[in-house]
CSV table of C-alpha atoms in Angstrom, one decimal:
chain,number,residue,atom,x,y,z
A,1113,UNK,CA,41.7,95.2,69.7
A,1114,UNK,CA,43.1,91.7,70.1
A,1115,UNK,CA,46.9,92.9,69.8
A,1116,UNK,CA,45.9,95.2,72.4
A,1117,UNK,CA,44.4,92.8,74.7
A,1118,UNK,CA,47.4,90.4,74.1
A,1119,UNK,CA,50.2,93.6,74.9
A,1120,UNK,CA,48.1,94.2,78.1
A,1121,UNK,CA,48.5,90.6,78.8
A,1122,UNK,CA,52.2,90.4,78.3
A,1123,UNK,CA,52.8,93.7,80.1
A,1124,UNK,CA,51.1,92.0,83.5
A,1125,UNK,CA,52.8,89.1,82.8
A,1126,UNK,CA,56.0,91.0,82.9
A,1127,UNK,CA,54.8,92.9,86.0
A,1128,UNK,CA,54.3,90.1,88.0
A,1129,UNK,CA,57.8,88.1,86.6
A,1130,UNK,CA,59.4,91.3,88.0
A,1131,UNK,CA,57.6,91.5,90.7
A,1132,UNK,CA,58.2,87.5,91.8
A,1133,UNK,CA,61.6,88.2,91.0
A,1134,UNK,CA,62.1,91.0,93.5
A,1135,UNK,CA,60.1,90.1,96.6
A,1136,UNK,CA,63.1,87.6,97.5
A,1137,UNK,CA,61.4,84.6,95.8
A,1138,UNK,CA,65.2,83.2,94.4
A,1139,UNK,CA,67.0,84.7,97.5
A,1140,UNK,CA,66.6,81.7,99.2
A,1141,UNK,CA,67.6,78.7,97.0
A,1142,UNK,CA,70.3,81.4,95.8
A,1143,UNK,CA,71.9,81.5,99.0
A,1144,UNK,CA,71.4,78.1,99.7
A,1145,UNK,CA,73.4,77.0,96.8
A,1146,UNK,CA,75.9,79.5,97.8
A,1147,UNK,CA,76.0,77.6,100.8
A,1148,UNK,CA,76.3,74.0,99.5
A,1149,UNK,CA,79.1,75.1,97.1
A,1150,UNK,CA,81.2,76.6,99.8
A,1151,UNK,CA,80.6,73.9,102.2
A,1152,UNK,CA,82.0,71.6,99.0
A,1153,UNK,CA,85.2,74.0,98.9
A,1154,UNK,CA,85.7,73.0,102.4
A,1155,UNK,CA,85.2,69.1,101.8
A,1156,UNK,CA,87.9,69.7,99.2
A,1157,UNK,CA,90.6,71.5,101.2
A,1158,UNK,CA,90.2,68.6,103.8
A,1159,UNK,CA,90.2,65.8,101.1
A,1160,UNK,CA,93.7,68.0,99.7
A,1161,UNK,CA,94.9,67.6,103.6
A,1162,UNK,CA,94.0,63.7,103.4
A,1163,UNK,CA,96.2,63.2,100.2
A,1164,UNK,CA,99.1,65.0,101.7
A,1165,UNK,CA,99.2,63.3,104.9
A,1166,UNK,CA,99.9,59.6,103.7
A,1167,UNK,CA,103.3,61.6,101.3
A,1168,UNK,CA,103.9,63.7,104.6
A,1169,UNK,CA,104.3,60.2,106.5
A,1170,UNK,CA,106.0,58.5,104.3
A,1171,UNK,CA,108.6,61.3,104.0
A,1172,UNK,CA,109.1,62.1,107.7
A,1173,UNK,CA,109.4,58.0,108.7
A,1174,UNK,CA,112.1,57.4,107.0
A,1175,UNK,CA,114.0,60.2,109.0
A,1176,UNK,CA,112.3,60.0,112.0
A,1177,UNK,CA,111.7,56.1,113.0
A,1178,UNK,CA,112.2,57.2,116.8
A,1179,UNK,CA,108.5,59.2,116.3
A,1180,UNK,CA,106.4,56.4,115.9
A,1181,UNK,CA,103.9,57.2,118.1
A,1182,UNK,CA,103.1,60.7,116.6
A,1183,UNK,CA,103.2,59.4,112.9
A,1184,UNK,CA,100.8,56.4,114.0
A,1185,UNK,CA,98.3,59.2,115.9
A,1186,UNK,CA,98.3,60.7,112.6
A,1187,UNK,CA,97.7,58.0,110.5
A,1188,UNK,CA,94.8,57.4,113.1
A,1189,UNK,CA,93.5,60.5,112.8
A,1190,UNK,CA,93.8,60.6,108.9
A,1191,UNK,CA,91.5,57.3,108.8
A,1192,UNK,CA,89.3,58.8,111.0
A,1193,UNK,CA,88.6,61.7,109.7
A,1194,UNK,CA,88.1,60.2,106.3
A,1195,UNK,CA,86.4,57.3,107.4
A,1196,UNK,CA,82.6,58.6,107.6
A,1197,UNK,CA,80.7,59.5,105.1
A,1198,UNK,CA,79.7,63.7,104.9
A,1199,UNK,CA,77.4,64.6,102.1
A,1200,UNK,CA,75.5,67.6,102.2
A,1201,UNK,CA,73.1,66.8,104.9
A,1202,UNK,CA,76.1,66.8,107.3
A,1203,UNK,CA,75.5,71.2,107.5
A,1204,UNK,CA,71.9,70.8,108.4
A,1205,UNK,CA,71.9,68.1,111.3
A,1206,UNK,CA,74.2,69.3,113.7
A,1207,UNK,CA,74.9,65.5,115.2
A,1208,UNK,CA,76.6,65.0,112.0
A,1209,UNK,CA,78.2,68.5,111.3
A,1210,UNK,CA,79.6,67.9,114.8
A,1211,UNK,CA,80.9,64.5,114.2
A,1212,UNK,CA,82.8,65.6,111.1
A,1213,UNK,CA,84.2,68.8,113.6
A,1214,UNK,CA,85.6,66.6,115.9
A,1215,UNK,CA,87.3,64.2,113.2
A,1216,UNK,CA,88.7,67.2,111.3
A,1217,UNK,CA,89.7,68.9,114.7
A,1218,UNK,CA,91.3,64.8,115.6
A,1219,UNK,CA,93.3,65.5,112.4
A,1220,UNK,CA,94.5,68.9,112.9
A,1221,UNK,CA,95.9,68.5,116.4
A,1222,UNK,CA,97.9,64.9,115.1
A,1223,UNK,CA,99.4,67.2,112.4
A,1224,UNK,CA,100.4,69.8,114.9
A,1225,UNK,CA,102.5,67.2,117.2
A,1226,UNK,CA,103.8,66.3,113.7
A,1227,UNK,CA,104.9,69.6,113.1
A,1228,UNK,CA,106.5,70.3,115.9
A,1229,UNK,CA,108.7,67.3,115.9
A,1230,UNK,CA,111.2,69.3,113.1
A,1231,UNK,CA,111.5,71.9,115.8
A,1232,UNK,CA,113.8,69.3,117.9
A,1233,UNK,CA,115.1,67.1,115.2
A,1234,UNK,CA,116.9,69.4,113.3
A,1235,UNK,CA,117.8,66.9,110.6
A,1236,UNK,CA,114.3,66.7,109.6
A,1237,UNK,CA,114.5,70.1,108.5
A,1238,UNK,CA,116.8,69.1,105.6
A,1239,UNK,CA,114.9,66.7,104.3
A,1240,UNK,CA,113.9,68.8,100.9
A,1241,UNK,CA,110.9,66.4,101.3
A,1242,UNK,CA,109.5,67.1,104.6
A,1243,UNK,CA,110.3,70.8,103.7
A,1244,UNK,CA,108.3,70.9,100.3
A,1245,UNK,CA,105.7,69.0,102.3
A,1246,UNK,CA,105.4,71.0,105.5
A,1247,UNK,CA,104.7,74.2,103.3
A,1248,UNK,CA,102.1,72.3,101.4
A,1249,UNK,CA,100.3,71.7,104.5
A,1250,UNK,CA,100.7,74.9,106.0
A,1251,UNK,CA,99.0,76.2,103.2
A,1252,UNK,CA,96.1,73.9,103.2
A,1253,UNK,CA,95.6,74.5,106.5
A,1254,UNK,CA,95.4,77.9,105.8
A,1255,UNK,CA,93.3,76.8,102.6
A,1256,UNK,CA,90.9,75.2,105.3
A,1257,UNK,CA,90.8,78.1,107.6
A,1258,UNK,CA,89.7,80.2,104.8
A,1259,UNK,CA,87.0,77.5,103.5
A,1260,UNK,CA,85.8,77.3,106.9
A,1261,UNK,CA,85.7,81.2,107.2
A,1262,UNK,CA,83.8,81.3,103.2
A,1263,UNK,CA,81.1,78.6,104.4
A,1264,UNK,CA,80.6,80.6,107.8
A,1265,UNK,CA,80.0,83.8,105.8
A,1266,UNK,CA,77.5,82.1,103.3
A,1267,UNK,CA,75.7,80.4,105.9
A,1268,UNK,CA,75.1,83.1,108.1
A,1269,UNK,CA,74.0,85.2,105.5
A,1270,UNK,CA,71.5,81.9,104.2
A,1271,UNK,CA,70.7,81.5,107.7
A,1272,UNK,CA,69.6,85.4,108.1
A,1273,UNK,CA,67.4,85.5,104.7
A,1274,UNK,CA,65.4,81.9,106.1
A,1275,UNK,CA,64.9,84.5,109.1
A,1276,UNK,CA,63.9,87.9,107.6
A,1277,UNK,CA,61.4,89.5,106.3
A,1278,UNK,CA,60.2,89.2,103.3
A,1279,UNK,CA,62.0,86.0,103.0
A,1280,UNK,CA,60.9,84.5,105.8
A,1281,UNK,CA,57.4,84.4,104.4
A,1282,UNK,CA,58.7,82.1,101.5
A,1283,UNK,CA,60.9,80.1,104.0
A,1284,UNK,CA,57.6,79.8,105.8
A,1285,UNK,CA,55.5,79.1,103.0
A,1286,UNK,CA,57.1,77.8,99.9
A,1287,UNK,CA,60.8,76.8,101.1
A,1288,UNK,CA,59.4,75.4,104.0
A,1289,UNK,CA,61.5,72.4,103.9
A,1290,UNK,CA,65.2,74.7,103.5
A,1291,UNK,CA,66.3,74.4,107.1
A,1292,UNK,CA,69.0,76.9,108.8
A,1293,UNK,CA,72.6,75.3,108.6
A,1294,UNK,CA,75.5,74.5,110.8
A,1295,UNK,CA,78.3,77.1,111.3
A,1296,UNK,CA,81.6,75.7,112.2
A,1297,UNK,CA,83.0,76.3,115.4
A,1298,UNK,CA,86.2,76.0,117.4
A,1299,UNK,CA,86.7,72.8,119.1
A,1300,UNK,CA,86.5,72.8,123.1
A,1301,UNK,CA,89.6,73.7,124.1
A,1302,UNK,CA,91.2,75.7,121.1
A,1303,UNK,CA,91.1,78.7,123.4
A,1304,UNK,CA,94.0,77.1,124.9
A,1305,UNK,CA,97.5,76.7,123.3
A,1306,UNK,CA,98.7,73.6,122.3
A,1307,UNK,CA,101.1,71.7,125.1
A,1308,UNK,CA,104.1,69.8,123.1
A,1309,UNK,CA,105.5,66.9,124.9
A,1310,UNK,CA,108.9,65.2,123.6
């Protein structure tokens, strides 16, 4: 009588695991993690950007001392944008996510002057170093873009589940304090193509 009493007990304790486990109780800190981690892959493409830039400076200087200006904007914008300090609170208050935007976005269009320069000065273009270094950036820009694109994607679908049912009811109840996250956005103005002056 006892082992039956104590195989009933385990088989409702088993009913209700399963049943915890698929109302959506771990959909929410599930997804938020998924969120957190791709927001960190998009802290490290922009870090990777940050350690090319100073080798990217150095390289085009020598070769292009008449291009001051552009190389100190992006120096500038280099230090600003790794000046503050993001941590993962940055994707739920939106002054901050913002803040980090606009020094990222800062960084980005200092690069692009940069780039274009080797479209009039020819002689940068055969500089192996500016070369090996331009396609490096390219492709963490392109590394960022597709962070950017992962994090959106994560915290849309974090943002839906805190919004949902059944999973709102947990969000309500015992997630209360998971808030809804930032989604980056295109800077004012990006609609517009960039204007190159020389």
């Amino acid at each position: 009588m006892a082992f039956n009493t104590r195989l009933a007990g385990l088989a409702l304790v088993g009913m209700g695991v399963a049943s915890v486990a698929g109302c959506g109780y771990n959909t929410i800190p599930t997804q938020e993690e998924a969120a957190k981690a791709a927001w960190a892959e998009v802290q490290t493409q922009y870090q990777r950007r940050a350690d090319l830039v100073p080798n990217l400076v150095s390289t085009v200087k020598g070769a292009a001392s008449q291009e001051k200006e552009v190389l100190t904007a992006v120096t500038e914008a280099r230090a600003s944008a790794t000046r503050p300090s993001f941590d993962s609170s940055t994707i739920t208050d939106p002054a901050k996510f913002a803040e980090f935007q606009a020094a990222q976005g800062q960084l980005s269009a200092a690069l692009g002057r940069l780039m274009s320069i080797q479209e009039n000065y020819p002689e940068l273009r055969s500089l192996e170093g500016f070369t090996a270094l331009q396609g490096q950036l390219e492709g963490t820009e392109n590394r960022i873009a597709i962070a950017r694109r992962d994090y959106n994607a994560a915290v849309q679908t974090y943002n839906t589940t805190l919004r949902t049912f059944p999973s709102v009811i947990w969000a309500q109840t015992v997630f209360a304090s998971s808030k809804p996250m930032q989604l980056f956005q295109a800077a004012s103005g990006a609609e517009q193509p960039p204007e190159v002056k020389f």
